[in-house]
Amino acid sequence: MAAAGMSVPRRRLARLDPRWGVPVVLAVWLLLWVALRGHATLALDNAELTSVHLRLNRLNDAIGASRNSNPVFVYFLNDIRSAIDAFVTFIQHLISQPSADRPVPQIGWLGVVAIATTLAYGFGNWRVALLTAAGFVLFGLQGLWQESMDTLALTLATVLLTVLFGLPLGIWAGVNRRVDAVVTPVLDFMQTMPSYVYLAPLALFFLIGPASAVIATFIYAIPPIIRITAHGIRDVDSSTVEAARAMGSTRWQILTRVQLPMAKRTIVVGLNQTIMAALSMVTIAALIAAPGVGQTIIRALTTLKVGVAFNAGLAIVVMAIVLDRTTTAASQRARPHRTDRAGGRIWFDRRLAVLALTAVTIVCVYLSHTYVWAASFPGTAPNLGGTIISAVDSATNWVQLHLAGVTGAFKDIISYGLLNPLQAVLAEGPWYLTGSAVVLLALLLGGRVAAVVTAGCLGLIVALGVWYDAMFTLAATLVATVIVMLLGVVVGVWMARNAAADRVIRPVLDAGQTMPAFVYLVPFLGLFGASRLTAITAAVVYAAPAAIKLVADAVRGVPHSTVEAATASGSTTWQIITKVQLPMARRGLALAANQGIIYVLSMVVVGGLVGAGALGYDVVAGFAQISLFGKGLAAGAAIVLLGVLLDRTARAAANRTGRAHH
C-alpha cells in the first residue's frame, strides 16, 4: 500500500502542469532579474576575444601551416578540394567563364538559352519552355549574364554530386529499414541547422572558394533527395511488390521494374527540393567567395545599395522560378503514359517537337561556340538592369522621405514593445539565472529529455564565449516566431475554413518557399534601412509560408463530424475555432511553431549582413577579418546549439501535446 501511495506523487512530479508551472517560473525569473540586472552578463565588445576564440584562431593558423604537410590534407582533403574545383571550373568554362585558350566560354549565351529551352520543353511543356527562354534572356538584359551562369554552374555541380550520392542512399534507405533508422536522425539534424553554420568549418579545412561552397551546398541540399526518395520507394503499394515477388522476381528486378518506376514522380519531387535548396545555399555561400549573383547581393547589402541588391535578387528569383517550374513539370509528367490513340498522337507530336528543338539547339551551340556575337551577350541590348536599379533607388528614396513616420512607428512598436524587453530579460541578467529559467521552461513544456538537451546546449554556449550575442539572437528569433505563429493561426484557419481562400493563398505560399533567403532582405532593407527590424521582418516573411500551411492542414484535419456537432449545438464560429478546431489541432500548431523557429533562426542570422548584429554579425566578421575567425567559428557553433535547443524543445512539446490530446 505504501508503494502504491508513493507512485502518485512521483507521477505528478514527472508531469508538472505547465499551465501553472510556466507562470510561476516566469514570475520568479522576472523578480530575480530586477534584483540582479547587469551582473554576470558575459557581454563582449565586437572585437573582444575570449581564450576560446584565441585557441580557435591558433587552430586556424596551425591548420593553415600544415595544409601542405599533414597527410590528412596531402592525401585526402586537398585532393577533394582540387577535384571539386576542377569539376566546377569545367562547368564554368562550358557556360560562364573564358577557357584557357578562348576569350569566351565554350558555349555562349545563345547556346545556353537554346539548351535550357529544349530541356524545359522536354521535361515540361511549351509554357515552361517559353518561361525558361524569357528568364535566361532576362539575365543578360539585367547585365548579370556571367554572374547568373556562375551561380547556375555551382548549382549544377552540386546537384549532380547530390544525385550521385543521395539517390543511391535514398534507395537503400527505402528498401532497408535498418539503414533508414540510422539515416533519419542524421537527416533530421542536418535539416535543423541554419545554412549559415556550414560555411566557417568548411572554410577552415577547404579554404574559401568554389570547393567549400559546393561542399556546404551539398551538405545542405542532400537531405531532401534522400528522405523523399526513401519515402517514395516505401510508399509503393505493397500488394504490387508482393505480386512481383510471387512471380519469381529477384530483389533487383523488383527494385528496377516495380519500385523505382512507381516512385519516379516522388523522386523527381525530391530532386526539385534539392535543386531549390542548392540554389539558396549557393547564394549564401558567396560569403566564402563562391562566384555568382550572391557576390553582387552581398556587396550591395553591405553597402546599402538597395537597387543593385534588388536587381541581383530578381535574377535569383527568376532562376528559382525557372528551375522550380521545370522540375515541377517533370514530376507531373512522371506518370504512366496514356495508351489510347489520342495519347499516342500526343507522344508522337512531342517527340517531333523535341527533335526539332534539338536540331535548332545544335545550330545555336555551334554559332555560340564559333562567333563572338552569339557567345557574349550583346552589349547593344537594352539595359534593363540599369532601369531596374534606378527605379528601385527612386522608390526607396521616396519611401524613406514620405513614409518615414509610418515605418518608424512600426519599428518602434516592435522594438520597444517586444524586442527590447525580451532582449533585456535574456541578455542583461546573470547568465546562470537566464540559463536556469530556460531549462525549467524546457522541462515544463518538453519534459526531462528536452531539459537535459537545453542545459547542455546553454552550457556549451557559455563555454564558447558568445553567450551575450546568443541571447540577442534568441530574443530576435522568439519575437519573429511569435509574429509568424500569429500569422499562421489567422491565415491558416481562414484557409482551412474557406476553400476559395486556400486556392488563392496556397500558390502564393508555395512560390514564397522557393525563394532563397537572401532575397527577402532586399525589400525590407529599402523600408527600414540597416536594422534589427529588417532581419526580423524578412524572417517573418520567410518563415510564414511553412507555418501557415501546417496550421491550415492541421485545422482541416479536424474531423468534420466534430465540427458539425458543435455547430448543431449552437456554437458560434468563434467558439468552433477556439474551443474545437484549434484545441484539436494542437499538435499541428506545435509542429508549425517548430518549423517556424527553424526558418526564423536561419533568417535572423543571415540578417547579420544588414544590421541585425549578434551571432550573424560575428560569423560575417569572422570571414572578413582573420583575427576574428575564432569568434566567428564559435558563433557558428552557437547557432547550431540554439537550433538544436529550440528544435528539440518544440518537438518534445509537440509530442507531449499530441499525447495529451489523445
mmCIF file with all atom_site columns, C-alpha atoms in Angstrom, residues 123 138 175 256 283 300 336 362 365 378 413 464 474-475 506 513 627 642:
data_model
loop_
_atom_site.group_PDB
_atom_site.id
_atom_site.type_symbol
_atom_site.label_atom_id
_atom_site.label_alt_id
_atom_site.label_comp_id
_atom_site.label_asym_id
_atom_site.label_entity_id
_atom_site.label_seq_id
_atom_site.pdbx_PDB_ins_code
_atom_site.Cartn_x
_atom_site.Cartn_y
_atom_site.Cartn_z
_atom_site.occupancy
_atom_site.B_iso_or_equiv
_atom_site.pdbx_formal_charge
_atom_site.auth_seq_id
_atom_site.auth_comp_id
_atom_site.auth_asym_id
_atom_site.auth_atom_id
_atom_site.pdbx_PDB_model_num
ATOM 1  C CA . PHE A 1 123 ? 10.674 17.830 -69.192 1.00 0.00 ? 123 PHE A CA 1
ATOM 2  C CA . LEU A 1 138 ? 16.422 38.464 -68.750 1.00 0.00 ? 138 LEU A CA 1
ATOM 3  C CA . VAL A 1 175 ? 14.387 -0.819 -49.144 1.00 0.00 ? 175 VAL A CA 1
ATOM 4  C CA . THR A 1 256 ? 14.242 -1.605 -61.046 1.00 0.00 ? 256 THR A CA 1
ATOM 5  C CA . THR A 1 283 ? 23.735 32.277 -52.959 1.00 0.00 ? 283 THR A CA 1
ATOM 6  C CA . ALA A 1 300 ? 25.067 45.586 -52.317 1.00 0.00 ? 300 ALA A CA 1
ATOM 7  C CA . PRO A 1 336 ? 2.021  6.177  -66.624 1.00 0.00 ? 336 PRO A CA 1
ATOM 8  C CA . ILE A 1 362 ? 22.772 22.114 -82.078 1.00 0.00 ? 362 ILE A CA 1
ATOM 9  C CA . VAL A 1 365 ? 25.508 25.826 -79.778 1.00 0.00 ? 365 VAL A CA 1
ATOM 10 C CA . PRO A 1 378 ? 25.122 41.718 -76.851 1.00 0.00 ? 378 PRO A CA 1
ATOM 11 C CA . ILE A 1 413 ? 6.296  49.216 -31.774 1.00 0.00 ? 413 ILE A CA 1
ATOM 12 C CA . LEU A 1 464 ? 32.149 29.228 -26.399 1.00 0.00 ? 464 LEU A CA 1
ATOM 13 C CA . LEU A 1 474 ? 17.456 34.146 -29.329 1.00 0.00 ? 474 LEU A CA 1
ATOM 14 C CA . ALA A 1 475 ? 15.358 37.215 -28.491 1.00 0.00 ? 475 ALA A CA 1
ATOM 15 C CA . ARG A 1 506 ? -1.611 28.436 -51.254 1.00 0.00 ? 506 ARG A CA 1
ATOM 16 C CA . GLN A 1 513 ? 9.017  28.855 -50.276 1.00 0.00 ? 513 GLN A CA 1
ATOM 17 C CA . SER A 1 627 ? 41.724 37.932 -36.235 1.00 0.00 ? 627 SER A CA 1
ATOM 18 C CA . LEU A 1 642 ? 20.419 27.307 -30.491 1.00 0.00 ? 642 LEU A CA 1
#
